[in-house]
C-alpha positions in Angstrom: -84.6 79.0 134.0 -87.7 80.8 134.9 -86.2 82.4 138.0 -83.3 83.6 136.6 -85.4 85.3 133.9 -87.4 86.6 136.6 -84.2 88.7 138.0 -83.2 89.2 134.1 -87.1 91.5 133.7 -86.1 93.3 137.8 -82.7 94.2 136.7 -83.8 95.6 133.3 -86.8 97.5 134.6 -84.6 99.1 137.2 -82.3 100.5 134.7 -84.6 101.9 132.8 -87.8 104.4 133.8 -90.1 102.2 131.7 -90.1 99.1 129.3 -92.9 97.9 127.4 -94.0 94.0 126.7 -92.8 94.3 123.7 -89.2 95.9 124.4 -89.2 93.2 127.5 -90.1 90.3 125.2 -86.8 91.2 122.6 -84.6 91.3 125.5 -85.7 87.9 127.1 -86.0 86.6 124.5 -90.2 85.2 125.0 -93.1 86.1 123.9 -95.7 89.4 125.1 -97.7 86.8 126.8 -95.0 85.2 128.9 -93.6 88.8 129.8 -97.2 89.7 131.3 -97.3 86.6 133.1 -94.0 87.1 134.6 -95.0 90.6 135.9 -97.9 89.4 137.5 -95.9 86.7 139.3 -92.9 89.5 140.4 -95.9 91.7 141.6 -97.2 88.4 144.2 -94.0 88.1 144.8 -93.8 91.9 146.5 -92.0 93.2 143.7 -93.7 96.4 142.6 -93.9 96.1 139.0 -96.6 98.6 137.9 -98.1 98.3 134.1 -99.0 101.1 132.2 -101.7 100.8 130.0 -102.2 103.3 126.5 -99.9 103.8 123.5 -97.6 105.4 125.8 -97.9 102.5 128.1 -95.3 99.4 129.6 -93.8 98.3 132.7 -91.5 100.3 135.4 -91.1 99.4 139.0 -92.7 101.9 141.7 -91.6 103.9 143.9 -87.7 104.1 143.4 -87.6 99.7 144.2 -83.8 98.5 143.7 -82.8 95.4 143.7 -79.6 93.8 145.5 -79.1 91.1 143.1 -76.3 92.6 141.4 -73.1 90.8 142.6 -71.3 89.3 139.2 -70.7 85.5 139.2 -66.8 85.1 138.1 -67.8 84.0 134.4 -69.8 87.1 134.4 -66.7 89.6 135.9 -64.2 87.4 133.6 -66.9 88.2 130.6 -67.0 92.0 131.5 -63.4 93.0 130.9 -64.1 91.4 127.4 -67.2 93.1 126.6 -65.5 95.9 124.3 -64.8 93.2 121.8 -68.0 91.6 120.8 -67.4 89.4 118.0 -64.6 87.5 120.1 -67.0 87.2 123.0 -69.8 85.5 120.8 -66.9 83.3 119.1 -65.8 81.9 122.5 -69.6 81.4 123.5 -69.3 84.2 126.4 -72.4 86.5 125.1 -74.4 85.4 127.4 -72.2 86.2 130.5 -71.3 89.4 129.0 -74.5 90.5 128.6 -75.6 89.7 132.2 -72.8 91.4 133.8 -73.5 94.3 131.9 -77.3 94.2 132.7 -76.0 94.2 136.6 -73.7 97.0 136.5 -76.2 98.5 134.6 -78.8 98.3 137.4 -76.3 99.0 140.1 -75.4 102.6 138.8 -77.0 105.7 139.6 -79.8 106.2 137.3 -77.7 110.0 136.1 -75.3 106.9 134.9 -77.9 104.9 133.4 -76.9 105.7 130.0 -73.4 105.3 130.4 -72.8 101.8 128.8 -74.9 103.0 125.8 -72.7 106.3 125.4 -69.4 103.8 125.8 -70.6 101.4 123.2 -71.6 104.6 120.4 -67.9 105.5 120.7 -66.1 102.9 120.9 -65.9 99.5 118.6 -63.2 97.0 118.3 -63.1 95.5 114.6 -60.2 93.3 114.9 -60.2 91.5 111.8 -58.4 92.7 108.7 -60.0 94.2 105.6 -60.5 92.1 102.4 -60.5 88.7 104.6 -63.3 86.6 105.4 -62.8 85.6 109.4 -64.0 82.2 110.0 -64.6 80.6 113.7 -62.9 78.0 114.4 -65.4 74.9 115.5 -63.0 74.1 118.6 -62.8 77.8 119.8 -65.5 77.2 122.6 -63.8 74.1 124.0 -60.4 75.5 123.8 -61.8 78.6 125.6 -63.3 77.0 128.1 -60.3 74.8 128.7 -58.5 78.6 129.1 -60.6 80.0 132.3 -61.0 76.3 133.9 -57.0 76.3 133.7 -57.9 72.3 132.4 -55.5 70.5 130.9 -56.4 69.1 127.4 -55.1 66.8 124.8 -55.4 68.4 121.4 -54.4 67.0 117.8 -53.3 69.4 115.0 -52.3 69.3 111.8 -48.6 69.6 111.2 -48.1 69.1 107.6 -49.7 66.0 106.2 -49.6 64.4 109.6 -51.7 64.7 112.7 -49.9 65.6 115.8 -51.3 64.5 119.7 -50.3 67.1 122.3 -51.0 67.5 126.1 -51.3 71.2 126.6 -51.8 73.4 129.6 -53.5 76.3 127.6 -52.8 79.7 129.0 -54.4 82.4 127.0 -55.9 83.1 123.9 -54.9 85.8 121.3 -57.0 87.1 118.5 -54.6 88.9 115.7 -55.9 90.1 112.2 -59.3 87.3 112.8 -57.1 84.5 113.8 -57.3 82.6 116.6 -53.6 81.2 118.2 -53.4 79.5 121.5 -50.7 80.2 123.9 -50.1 76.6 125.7 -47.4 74.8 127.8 -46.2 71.8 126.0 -46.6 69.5 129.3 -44.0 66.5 127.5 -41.3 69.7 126.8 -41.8 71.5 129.8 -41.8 74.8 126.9 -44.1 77.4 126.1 -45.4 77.5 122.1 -48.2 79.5 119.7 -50.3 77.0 117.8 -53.7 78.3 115.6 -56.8 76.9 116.6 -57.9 76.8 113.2 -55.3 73.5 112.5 -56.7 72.0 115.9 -58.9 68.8 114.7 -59.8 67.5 118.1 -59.1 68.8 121.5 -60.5 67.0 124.7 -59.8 66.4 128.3 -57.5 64.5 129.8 -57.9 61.4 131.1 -57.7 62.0 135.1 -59.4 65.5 133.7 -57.0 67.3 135.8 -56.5 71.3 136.5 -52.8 72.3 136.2 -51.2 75.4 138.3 -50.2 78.7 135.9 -46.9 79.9 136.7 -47.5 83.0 138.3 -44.5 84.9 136.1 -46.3 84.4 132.9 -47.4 87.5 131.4 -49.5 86.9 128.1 -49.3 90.4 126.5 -45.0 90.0 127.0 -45.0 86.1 125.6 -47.0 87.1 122.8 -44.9 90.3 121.6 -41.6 88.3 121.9 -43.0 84.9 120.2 -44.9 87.7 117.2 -41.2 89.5 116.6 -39.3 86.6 116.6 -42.1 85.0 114.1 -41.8 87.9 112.0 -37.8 88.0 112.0 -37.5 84.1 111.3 -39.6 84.5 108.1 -37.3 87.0 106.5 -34.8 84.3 105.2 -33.3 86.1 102.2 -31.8 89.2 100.9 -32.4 91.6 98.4 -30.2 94.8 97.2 -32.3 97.5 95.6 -32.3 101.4 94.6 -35.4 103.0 95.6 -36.6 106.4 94.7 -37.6 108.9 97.3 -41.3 108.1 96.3 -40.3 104.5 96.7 -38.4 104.8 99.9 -41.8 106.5 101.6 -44.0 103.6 100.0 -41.4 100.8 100.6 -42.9 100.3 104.9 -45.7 99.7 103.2 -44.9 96.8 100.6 -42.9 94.5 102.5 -42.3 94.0 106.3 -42.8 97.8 107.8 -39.9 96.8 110.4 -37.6 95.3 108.2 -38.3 98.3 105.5 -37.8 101.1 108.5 -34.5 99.2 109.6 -33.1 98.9 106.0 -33.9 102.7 105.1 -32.2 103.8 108.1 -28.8 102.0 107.5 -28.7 102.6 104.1 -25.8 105.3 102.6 -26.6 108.8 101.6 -28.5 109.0 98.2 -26.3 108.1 95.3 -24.4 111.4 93.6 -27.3 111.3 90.9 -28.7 113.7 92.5 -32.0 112.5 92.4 -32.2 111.1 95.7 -32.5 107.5 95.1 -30.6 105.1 97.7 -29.4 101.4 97.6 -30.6 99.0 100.7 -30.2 95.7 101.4 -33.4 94.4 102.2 -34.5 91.2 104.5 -37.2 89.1 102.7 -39.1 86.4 103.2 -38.3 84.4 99.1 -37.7 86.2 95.9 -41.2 85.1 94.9 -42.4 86.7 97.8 -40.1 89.8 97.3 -40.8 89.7 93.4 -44.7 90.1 94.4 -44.1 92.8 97.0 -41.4 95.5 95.1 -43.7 95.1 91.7 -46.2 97.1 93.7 -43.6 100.0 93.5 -43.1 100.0 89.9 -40.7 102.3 88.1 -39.8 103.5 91.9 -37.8 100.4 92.4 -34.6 98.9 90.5 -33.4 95.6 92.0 -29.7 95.1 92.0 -29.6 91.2 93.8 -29.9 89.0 93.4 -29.3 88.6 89.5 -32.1 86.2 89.4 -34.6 89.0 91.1 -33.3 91.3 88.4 -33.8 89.4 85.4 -37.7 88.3 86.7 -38.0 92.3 86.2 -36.7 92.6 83.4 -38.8 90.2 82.1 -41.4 92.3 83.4 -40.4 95.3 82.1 -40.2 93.9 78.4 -43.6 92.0 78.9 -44.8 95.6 80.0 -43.3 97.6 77.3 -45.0 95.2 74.5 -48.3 95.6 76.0 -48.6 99.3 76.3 -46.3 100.3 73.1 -43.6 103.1 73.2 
């Protein structure tokens, strides 16, 4: 523990001109105390660690001193290409590993480069989750992550309904859309690859033998999961609806239901009716009419819904509940 914040205090010190206790003691992590101890034990050591005293004081190493202990462990490398996304890093349990790969590439550039990380990081931030939502970790995401780079085989139990369902898996990747977590795994028994969310996992654990399997070499993980998200978003959209939108409506309809289903309707739809107005009738692919009602109410009076009769009659239920409230 001690020697490997040893290096930690080295590798900082060389990427920066000076540091003082109290900067060194936020970074490791320890108290002022511990940092001036360290410093005297790297300077018996041979390593020239120089201390400054005055307002204007800290640490630096003399005379241009570089370290070779740069080289990146593999978690560290694996955690590297990760490091623009923070908040999945930390919810995986790979801070750590980032941060130390950083700290060595760090000291391993020219010091004109020293700043480079820092200038990278003030323009550039990944927020993945969506606004208005509250992302929550799953508890599992650690185990199922670590089950991801070990290529381990696991048995995990999710929730399928009221039941509980016991799976062997040969997880593959890990995908983080909108804040949540899915897991890309082979189903060992099925011989099939399938998306589950981590958040419906309630235990996952090795195996019995504790065995690692052999990825297929042809899996790409970006592909699988843009086929698996379209044909996720096409199998929802069960049901039809036939409406007359406005031109207002037609420019705000992408952005009440499904934007692919809404671009794909407006483009097959017929010229505008000979109203002259401009309004045009599509037929529309929904997930329910409750789910559709919901979704064209947003539109308002730049909507008319045509079918189903049910659809239309909800509406005009609306419309009468709306014209009492507000008057003529």
């Amino acid at each position: 523990m001690r020697a490997a914040r040893l290096i930690k205090m080295v590798l900082l010190l060389q990427s920066r001109a000076s540091m003082t206790a109290a900067e060194l003691a936020r970074e490791l992590e320890v108290s002022e105390r511990t940092v001036t101890r360290d410093a005297q034990a790297l300077s018996e050591a041979g390593v020239p660690v120089y201390a400054e005293r005055g307002r204007a004081g800290g640490y630096r190493l003399v005379g241009g001193y570089r370290t070779r202990l740069t080289g990146l462990a593999r978690g560290e490398a694996e955690a590297l290409f990760l490091s623009g996304v923070p908040g999945a890093l930390r919810e995986m349990g790979l801070e750590d590993a980032a941060s130390a790969a950083r700290l060595k590439v760090s000291a391993a550039l020219l010091p004109s480069l020293s700043d480079a990380s820092r200038a990278a990081a003030q323009r550039f931030h990944l927020d993945a989750p969506s606004w208005f939502t509250e992302p929550k970790t799953p508890e599992l995401l650690p185990a199922v992550a670590d089950a991801v780079w070990d290529d381990r085989r696991v048995v995990a139990r999710y929730r399928r309904g009221d039941s509980d369902v016991e799976r062997e898996l040969e997880p593959y990747g890990l995908v983080l859309k909108a804040g949540v977590w899915y897991l890309c795994a082979r189903v060992a028994d099925h011989d099939s690859f399938r998306v589950y969310r981590i958040d419906r996992f309630t235990a996952v654990g090795p195996t019995a033998s504790d065995e690692r399997f052999t990825r297929r070499e042809d899996f790409d993980l970006p592909a699988f999961w843009e086929d698996r998200a379209e044909q996720f978003a096409r199998s929802i959209l069960r049901a039809e609806v036939v409406v007359r939108v406005s031109p207002e409506g037609a420019r705000r309809l992408p952005y009440a239901v499904d934007p692919t289903a809404a671009r794909e309707a407006l483009e097959l739809a017929a010229a505008p009716d000979g109203d002259g107005d401009g309004w045009v009738t599509v037929t529309l692919p929904v997930e329910s009419e409750e789910v559709a009602h919901g979704q064209l109410a947003g539109l308002g009076p730049e909507v008319e819904v045509l079918a189903p009769a049910s659809l239309r009659a909800r509406f005009v239920r609306d419309a009468a509940r709306l014209a009492a409230l507000y008057g003529t």
